[in-house]
One Martini backbone bead per residue (centre of mass of N, CA, C, O) as a GRO file, in nm:
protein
  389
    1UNK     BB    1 -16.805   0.940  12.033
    2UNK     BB    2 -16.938   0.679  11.807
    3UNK     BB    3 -16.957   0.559  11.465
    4UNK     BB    4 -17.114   0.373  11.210
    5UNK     BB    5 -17.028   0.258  10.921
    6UNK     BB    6 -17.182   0.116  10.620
    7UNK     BB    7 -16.999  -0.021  10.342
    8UNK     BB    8 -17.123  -0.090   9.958
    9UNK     BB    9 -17.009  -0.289   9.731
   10UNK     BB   10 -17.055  -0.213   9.381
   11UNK     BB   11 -17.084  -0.386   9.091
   12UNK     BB   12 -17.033  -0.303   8.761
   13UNK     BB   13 -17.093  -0.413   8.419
   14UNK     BB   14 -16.977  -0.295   8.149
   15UNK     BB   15 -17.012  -0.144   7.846
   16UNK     BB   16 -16.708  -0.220   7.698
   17UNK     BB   17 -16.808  -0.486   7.698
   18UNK     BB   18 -16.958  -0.775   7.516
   19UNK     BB   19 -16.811  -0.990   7.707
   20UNK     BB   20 -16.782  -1.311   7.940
   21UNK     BB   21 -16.679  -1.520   8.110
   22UNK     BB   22 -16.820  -1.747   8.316
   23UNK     BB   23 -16.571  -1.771   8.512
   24UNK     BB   24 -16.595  -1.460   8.599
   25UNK     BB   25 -16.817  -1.435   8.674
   26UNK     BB   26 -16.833  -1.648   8.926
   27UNK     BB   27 -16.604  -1.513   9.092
   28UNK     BB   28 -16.754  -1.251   9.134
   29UNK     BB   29 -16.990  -1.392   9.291
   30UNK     BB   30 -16.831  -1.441   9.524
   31UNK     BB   31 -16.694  -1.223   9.615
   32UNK     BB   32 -16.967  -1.043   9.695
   33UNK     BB   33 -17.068  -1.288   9.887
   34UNK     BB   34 -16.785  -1.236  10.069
   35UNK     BB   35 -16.835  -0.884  10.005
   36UNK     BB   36 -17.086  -0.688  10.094
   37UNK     BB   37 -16.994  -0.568  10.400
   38UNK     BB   38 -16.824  -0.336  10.547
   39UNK     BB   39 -16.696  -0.201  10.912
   40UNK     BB   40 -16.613   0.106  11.008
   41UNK     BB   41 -16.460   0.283  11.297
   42UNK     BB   42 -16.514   0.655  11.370
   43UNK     BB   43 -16.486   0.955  11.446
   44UNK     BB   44 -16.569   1.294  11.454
   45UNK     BB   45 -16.331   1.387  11.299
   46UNK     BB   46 -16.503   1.322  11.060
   47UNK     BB   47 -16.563   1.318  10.743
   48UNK     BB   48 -16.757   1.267  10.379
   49UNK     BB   49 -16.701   1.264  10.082
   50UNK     BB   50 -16.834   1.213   9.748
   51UNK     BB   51 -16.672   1.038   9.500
   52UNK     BB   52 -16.470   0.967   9.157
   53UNK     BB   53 -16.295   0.788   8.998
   54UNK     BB   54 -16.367   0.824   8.627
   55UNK     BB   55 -16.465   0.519   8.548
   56UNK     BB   56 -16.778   0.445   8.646
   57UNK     BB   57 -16.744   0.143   8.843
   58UNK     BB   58 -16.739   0.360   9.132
   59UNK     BB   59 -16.837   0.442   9.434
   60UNK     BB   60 -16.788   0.630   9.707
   61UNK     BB   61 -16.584   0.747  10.017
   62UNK     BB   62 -16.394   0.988  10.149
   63UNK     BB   63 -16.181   1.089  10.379
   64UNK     BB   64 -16.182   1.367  10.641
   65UNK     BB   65 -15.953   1.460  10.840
   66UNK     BB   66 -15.944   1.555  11.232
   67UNK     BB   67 -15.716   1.489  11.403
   68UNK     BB   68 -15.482   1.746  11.372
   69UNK     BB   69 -15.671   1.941  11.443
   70UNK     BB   70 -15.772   1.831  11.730
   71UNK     BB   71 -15.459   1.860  11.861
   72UNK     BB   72 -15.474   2.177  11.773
   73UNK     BB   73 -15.638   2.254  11.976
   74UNK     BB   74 -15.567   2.137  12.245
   75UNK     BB   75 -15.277   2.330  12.250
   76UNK     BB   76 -15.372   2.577  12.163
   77UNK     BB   77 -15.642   2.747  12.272
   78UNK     BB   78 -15.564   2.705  12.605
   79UNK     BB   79 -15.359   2.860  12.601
   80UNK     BB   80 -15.420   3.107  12.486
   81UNK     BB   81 -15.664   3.170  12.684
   82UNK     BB   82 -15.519   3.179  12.936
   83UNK     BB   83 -15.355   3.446  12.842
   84UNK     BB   84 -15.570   3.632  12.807
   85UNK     BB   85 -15.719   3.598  13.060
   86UNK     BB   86 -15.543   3.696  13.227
   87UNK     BB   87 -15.439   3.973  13.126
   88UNK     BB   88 -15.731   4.077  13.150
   89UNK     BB   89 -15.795   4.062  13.437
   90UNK     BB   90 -15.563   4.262  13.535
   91UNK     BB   91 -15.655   4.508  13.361
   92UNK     BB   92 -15.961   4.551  13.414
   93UNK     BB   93 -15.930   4.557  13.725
   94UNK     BB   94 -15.744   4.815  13.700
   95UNK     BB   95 -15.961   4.993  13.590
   96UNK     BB   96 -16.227   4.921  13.777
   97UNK     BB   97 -16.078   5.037  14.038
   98UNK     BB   98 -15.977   5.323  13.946
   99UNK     BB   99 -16.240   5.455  13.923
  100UNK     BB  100 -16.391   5.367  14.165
  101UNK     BB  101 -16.214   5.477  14.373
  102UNK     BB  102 -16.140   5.810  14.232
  103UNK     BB  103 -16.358   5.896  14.127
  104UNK     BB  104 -16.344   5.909  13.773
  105UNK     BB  105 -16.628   5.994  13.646
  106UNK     BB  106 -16.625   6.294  13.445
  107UNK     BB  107 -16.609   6.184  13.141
  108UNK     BB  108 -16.752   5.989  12.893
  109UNK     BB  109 -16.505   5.815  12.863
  110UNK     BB  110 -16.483   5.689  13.158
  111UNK     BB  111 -16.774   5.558  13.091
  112UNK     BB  112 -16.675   5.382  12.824
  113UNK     BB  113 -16.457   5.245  12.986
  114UNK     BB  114 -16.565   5.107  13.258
  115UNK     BB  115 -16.740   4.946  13.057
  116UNK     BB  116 -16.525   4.789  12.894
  117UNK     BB  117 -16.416   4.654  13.128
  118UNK     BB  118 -16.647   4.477  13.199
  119UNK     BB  119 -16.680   4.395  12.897
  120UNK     BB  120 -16.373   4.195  12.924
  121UNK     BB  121 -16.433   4.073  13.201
  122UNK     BB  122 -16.608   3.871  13.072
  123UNK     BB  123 -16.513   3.737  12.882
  124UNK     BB  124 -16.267   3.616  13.047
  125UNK     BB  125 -16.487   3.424  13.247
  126UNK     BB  126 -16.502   3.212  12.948
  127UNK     BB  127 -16.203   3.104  12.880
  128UNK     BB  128 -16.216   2.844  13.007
  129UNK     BB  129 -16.510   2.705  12.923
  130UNK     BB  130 -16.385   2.703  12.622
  131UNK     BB  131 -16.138   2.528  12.695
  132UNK     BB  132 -16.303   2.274  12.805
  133UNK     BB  133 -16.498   2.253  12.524
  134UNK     BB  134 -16.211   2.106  12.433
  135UNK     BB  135 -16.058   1.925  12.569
  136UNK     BB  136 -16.367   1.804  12.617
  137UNK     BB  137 -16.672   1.734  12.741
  138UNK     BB  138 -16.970   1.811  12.793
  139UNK     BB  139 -17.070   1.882  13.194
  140UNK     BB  140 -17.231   2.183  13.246
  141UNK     BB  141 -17.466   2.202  13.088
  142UNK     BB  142 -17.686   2.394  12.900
  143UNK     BB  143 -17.665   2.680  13.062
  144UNK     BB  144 -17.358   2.692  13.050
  145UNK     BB  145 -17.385   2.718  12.736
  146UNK     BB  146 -17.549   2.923  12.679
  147UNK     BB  147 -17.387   3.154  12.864
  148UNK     BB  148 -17.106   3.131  12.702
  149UNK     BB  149 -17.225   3.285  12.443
  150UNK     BB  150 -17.385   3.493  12.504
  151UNK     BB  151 -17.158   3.684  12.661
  152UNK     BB  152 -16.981   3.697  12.408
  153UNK     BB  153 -17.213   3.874  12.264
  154UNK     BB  154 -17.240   4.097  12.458
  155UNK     BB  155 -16.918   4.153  12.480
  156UNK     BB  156 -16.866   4.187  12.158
  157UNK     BB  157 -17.119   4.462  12.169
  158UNK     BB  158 -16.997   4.640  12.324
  159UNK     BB  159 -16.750   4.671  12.278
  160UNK     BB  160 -16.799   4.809  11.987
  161UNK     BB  161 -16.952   5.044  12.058
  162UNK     BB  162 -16.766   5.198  12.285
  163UNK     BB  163 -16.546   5.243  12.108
  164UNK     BB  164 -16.728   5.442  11.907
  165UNK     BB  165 -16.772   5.635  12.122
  166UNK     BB  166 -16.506   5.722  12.182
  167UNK     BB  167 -16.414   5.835  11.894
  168UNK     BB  168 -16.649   6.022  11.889
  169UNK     BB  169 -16.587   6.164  12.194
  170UNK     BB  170 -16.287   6.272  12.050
  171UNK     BB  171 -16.364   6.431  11.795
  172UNK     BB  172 -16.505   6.639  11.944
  173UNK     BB  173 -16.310   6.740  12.162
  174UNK     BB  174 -16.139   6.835  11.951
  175UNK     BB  175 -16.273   6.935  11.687
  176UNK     BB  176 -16.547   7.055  11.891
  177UNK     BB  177 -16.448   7.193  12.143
  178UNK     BB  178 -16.705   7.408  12.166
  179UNK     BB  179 -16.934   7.231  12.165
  180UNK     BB  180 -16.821   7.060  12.396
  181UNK     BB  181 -16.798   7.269  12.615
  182UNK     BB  182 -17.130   7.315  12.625
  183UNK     BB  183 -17.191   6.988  12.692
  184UNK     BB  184 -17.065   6.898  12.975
  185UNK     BB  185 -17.292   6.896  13.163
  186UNK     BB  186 -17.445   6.655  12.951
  187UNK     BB  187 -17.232   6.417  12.935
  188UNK     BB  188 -17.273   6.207  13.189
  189UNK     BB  189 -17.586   6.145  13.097
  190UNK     BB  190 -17.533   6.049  12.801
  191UNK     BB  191 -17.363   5.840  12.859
  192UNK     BB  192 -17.535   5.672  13.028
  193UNK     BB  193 -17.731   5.623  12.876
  194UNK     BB  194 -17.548   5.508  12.595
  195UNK     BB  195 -17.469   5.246  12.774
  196UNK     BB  196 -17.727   5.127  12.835
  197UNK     BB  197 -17.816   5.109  12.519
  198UNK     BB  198 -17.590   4.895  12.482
  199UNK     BB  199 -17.648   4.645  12.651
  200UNK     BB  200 -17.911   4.594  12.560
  201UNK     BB  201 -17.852   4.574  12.251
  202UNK     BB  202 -17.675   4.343  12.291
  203UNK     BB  203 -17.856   4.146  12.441
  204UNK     BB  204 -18.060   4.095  12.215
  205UNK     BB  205 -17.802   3.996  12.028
  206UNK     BB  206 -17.803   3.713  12.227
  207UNK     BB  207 -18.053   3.527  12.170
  208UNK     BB  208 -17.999   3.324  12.004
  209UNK     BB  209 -17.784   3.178  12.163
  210UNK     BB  210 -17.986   3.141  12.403
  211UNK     BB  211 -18.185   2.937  12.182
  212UNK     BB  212 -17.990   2.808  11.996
  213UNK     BB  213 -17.802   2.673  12.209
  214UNK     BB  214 -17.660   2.343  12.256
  215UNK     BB  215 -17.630   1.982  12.350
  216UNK     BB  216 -17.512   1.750  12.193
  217UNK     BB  217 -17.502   1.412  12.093
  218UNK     BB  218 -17.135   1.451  12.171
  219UNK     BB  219 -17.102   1.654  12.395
  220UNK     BB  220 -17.137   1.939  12.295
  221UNK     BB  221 -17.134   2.314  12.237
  222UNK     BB  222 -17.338   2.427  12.042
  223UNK     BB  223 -17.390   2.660  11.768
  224UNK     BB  224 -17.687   2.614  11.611
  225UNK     BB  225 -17.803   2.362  11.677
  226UNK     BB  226 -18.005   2.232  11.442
  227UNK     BB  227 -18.012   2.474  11.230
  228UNK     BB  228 -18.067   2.646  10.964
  229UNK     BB  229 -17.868   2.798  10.759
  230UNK     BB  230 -17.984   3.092  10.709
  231UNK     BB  231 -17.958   3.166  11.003
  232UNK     BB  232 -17.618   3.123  11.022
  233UNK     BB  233 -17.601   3.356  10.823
  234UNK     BB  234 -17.725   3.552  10.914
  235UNK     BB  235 -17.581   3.624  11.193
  236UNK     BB  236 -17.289   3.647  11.046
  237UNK     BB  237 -17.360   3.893  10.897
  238UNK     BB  238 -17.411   4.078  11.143
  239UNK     BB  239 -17.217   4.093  11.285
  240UNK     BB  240 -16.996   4.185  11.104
  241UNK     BB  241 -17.164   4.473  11.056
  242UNK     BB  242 -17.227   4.554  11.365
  243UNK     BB  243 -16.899   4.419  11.448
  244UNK     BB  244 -16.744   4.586  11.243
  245UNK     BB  245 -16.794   4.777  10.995
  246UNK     BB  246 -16.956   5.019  11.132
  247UNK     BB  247 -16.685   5.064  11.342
  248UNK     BB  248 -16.490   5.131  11.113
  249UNK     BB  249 -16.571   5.313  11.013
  250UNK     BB  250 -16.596   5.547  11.239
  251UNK     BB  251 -16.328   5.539  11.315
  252UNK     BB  252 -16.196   5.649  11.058
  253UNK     BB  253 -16.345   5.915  11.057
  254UNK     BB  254 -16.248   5.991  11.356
  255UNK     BB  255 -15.926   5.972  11.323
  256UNK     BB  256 -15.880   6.160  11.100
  257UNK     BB  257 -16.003   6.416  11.202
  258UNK     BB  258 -15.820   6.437  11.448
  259UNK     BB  259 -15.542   6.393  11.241
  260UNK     BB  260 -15.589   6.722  11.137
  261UNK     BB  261 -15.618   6.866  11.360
  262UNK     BB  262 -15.313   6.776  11.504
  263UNK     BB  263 -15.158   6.931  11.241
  264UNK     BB  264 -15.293   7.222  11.270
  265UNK     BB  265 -15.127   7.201  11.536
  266UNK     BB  266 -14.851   7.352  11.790
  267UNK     BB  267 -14.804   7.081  11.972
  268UNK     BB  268 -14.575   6.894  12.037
  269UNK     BB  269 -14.800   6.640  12.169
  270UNK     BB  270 -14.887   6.515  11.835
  271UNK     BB  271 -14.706   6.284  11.772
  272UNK     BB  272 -14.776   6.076  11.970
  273UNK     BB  273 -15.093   6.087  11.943
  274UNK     BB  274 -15.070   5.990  11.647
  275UNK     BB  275 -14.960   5.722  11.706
  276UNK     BB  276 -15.202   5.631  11.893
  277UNK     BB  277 -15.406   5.617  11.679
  278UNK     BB  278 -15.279   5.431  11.507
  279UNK     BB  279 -15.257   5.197  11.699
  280UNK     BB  280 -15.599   5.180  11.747
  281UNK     BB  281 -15.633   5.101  11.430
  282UNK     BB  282 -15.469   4.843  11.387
  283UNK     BB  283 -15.535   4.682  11.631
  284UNK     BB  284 -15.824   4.669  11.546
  285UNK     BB  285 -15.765   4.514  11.270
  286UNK     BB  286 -15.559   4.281  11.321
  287UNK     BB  287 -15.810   4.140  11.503
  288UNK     BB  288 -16.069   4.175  11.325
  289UNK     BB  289 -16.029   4.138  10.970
  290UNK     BB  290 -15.941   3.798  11.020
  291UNK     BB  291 -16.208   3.694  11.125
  292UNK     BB  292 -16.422   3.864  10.930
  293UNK     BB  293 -16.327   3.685  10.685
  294UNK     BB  294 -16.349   3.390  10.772
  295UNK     BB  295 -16.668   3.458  10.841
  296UNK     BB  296 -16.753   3.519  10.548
  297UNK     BB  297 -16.653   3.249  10.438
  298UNK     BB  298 -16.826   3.064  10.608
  299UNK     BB  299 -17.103   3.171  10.474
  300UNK     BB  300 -17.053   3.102  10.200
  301UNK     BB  301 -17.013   2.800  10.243
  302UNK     BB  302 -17.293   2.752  10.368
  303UNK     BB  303 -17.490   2.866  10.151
  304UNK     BB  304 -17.356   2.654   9.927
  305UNK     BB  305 -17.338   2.397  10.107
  306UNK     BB  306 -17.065   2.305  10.114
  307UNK     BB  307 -16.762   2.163  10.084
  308UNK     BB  308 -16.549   1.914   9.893
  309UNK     BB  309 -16.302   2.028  10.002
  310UNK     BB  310 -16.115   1.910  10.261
  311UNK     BB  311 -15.876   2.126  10.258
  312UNK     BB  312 -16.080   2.384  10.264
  313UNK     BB  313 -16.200   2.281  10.530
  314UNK     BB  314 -15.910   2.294  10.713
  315UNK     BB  315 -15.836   2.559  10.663
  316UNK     BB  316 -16.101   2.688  10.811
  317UNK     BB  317 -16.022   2.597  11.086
  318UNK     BB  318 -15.741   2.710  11.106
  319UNK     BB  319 -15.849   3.015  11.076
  320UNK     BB  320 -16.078   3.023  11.273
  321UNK     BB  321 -15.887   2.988  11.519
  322UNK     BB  322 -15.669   3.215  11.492
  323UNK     BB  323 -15.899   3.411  11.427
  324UNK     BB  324 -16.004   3.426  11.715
  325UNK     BB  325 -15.801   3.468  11.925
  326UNK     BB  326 -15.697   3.738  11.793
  327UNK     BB  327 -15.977   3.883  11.871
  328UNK     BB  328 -15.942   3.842  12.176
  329UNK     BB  329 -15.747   4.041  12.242
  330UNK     BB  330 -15.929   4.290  12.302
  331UNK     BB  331 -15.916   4.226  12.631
  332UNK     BB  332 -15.627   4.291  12.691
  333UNK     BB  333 -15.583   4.571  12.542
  334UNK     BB  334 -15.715   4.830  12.583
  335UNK     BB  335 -15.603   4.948  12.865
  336UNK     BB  336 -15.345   5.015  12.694
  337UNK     BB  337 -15.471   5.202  12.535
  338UNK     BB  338 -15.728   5.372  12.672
  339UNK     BB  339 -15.618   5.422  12.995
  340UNK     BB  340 -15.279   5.383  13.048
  341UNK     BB  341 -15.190   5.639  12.887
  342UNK     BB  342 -15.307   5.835  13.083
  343UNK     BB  343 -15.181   5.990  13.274
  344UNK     BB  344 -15.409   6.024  13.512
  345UNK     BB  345 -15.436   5.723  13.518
  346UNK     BB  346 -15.185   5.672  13.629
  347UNK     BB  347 -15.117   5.785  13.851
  348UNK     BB  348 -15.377   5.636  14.000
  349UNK     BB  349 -15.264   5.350  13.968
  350UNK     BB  350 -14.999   5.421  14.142
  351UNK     BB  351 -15.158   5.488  14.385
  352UNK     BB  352 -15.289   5.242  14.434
  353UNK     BB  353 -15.046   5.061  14.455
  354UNK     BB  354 -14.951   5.181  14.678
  355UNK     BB  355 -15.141   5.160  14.898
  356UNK     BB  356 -15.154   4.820  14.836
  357UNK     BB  357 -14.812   4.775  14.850
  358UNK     BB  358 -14.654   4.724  14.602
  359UNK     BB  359 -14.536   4.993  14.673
  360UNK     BB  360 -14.358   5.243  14.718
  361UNK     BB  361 -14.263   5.594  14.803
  362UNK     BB  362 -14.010   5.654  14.598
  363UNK     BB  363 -14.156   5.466  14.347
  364UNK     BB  364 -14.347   5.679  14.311
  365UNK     BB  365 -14.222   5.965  14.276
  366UNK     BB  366 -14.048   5.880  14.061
  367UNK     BB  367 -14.294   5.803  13.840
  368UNK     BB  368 -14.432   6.088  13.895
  369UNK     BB  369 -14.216   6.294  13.794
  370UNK     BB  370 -14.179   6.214  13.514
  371UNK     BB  371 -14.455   6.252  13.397
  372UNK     BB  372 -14.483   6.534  13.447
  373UNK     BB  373 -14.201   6.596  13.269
  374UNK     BB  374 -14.335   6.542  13.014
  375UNK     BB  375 -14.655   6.646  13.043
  376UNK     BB  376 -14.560   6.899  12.989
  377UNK     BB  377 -14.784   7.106  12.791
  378UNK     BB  378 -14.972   6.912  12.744
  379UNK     BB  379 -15.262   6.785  12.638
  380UNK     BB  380 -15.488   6.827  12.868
  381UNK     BB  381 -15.796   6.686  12.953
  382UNK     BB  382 -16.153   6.674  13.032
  383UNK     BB  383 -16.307   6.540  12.735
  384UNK     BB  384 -16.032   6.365  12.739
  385UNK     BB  385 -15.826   6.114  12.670
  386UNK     BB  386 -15.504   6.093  12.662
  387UNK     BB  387 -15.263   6.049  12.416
  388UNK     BB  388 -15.039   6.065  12.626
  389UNK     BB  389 -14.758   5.862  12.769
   0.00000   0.00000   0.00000
């Protein structure tokens, strides 16, 4: 899609001379007569900001150039989402089909990983639909346009809120053991219901998506299209806030107080424990918090109206391809920080890949006797999912 612009040159006459020789009005007058409006044809990768020479003698407009921009979109985007998108499929889809295959959904963690991997795997098969929609126009109509960003908004207010809930579930089991162990009995009903809770929860965070996401006039899938600021800034505000701040905060005072618990215990597995901690603390921060940096920025960019820095304006968005990708790894994360950890999901995994035909029948009992001998002695429990590898 291409538009036209068209730009009129103004002499302004100069209020610092006196004088004009008459031949020079009449040449002046001239070239203005025949040259009155010039036009240039960009495509949309261009944008406008107005300039000043600084000599008062003419007004212009300067070109932000964003061909560069889309270059690396084309090729760096969809390289990315490939990758994620398949490592995704195949690690989510071993977490649901083994929890699935040996009714392992036992206690609170087991449901909330179970979710989380529906919420990553739902995720992951909208990452083809995003390459799509940076490759070329979009041609899938309104409705999957729609679809395609609720679905993002749902699978990542779903995920944030579970993984809260795993620490919240993991400090309980650990630092208030017998607590814990007094509610086991309706830890799994408590589960089922506080997951139902966080789908909802998400669904209604994806309305505005679901409502004001539309395909614009140059044939592409935009979010809030022709929508006010304030709405843009207010939803990206929020984000932030409900699906960074808040689980950033729970998650850092519930593995804290996990990581005093297991310091003043004398379990051989506690620095590993501690290791795996660090880990999930890391792996959150370092996915999440140059995103919603970028976020912020983009949020107050947008607040003050947009900056007229052709540079600052390329660079947020150079900044927000590269942090958005970088978030989206963790559906593909999870599995191995939050499930392939467990002994027992391990084990369980082993086997299902051995009836699979995956595997032997040698190298699963070799690969499970030695799982056996490093785990001897570890803490595992039924209240949470274990930290050793």
């Amino acid at each position: 899609h291409r538009h036209t612009f068209t730009y009129t040159y103004c002499h302004r006459q100069s209020h610092t001379h006196t004088h004009t020789h008459s031949s020079e009005e009449n040449n002046i007058s001239e070239a203005l007569a025949t040259m009155t409006t010039t036009e240039w044809d960009f495509t949309d990768n261009t944008e406008y900001y107005s300039d000043d020479t600084g000599t008062g003698e003419y007004d212009f407009e300067t070109l932000c150039e964003k061909e560069e921009i889309r270059r690396f979109r084309a090729w760096f985007l969809p390289t990315v989402y490939s990758l994620i998108c398949f490592m995704a499929l195949v690690g989510n889809s071993l977490v649901i089909v083994t929890y699935i295959y040996f009714s392992r959904l036992k206690t609170m963690t087991d449901i909330y990983l179970l979710s989380l991997g529906v919420a990553d795997l739902l995720f992951a098969l909208t990452l083809p639909f995003w390459a799509a929609s940076i490759i070329g126009k979009w041609i899938l109509g309104v409705f999957l346009c729609k679809a395609m960003y609720a679905i993002y908004r749902i699978s990542f207010f779903s995920g944030m809120f579970l993984l809260t809930c795993i620490s919240v579930d993991r400090y309980f089991a650990i630092t208030k053991a017998v607590s814990a162990h007094r509610c086991c009995s309706r830890a799994i009903y408590i589960s089922k219901v506080s997951s139902l809770v966080i789908w909802v929860t998400a669904v209604l965070f994806s309305i505005p998506e679901m409502a004001y996401t539309d395909v614009s006039t140059n044939d592409t899938c935009d979010l809030y299209y022709n929508q006010p600021t304030k709405l843009i800034v207010g939803m990206q505000v929020t984000q932030m806030v409900l699906g960074f701040v808040v689980p950033a905060l729970v998650m850092v005072f519930c593995y804290s107080g996990i990581v005093k618990t297991l310091a003043l215990s004398r379990s051989f597995e506690k620095n590993k424990a501690i290791k795996v901690i660090f880990a999930v603390v890391a792996v959150f921060l370092i996915c999440q918090l140059p995103y919603n940096v970028v976020l912020m920025l983009k949020a107050v960019d947008r607040a003050v109206g947009g900056s007229e820095d052709c540079k600052l304006d390329n660079a947020l968005m150079y900044a927000m391809d590269v942090s958005s990708s970088l978030a989206f790894l963790r559906c593909c994360v999870n599995p191995f920080l939050y499930a392939f950890i467990g002994v027992k999901f391990r084990n369980d995994l082993l086997k299902l890949l051995k009836e699979l035909g995956c595997m032997s029948q040698a190298h699963f009992y070799q690969l499970t006797s030695c799982a056996r001998r490093r785990s001897s002695g570890a803490m595992e429990t039924e209240t949470t999912t274990t930290y050793s590898p």
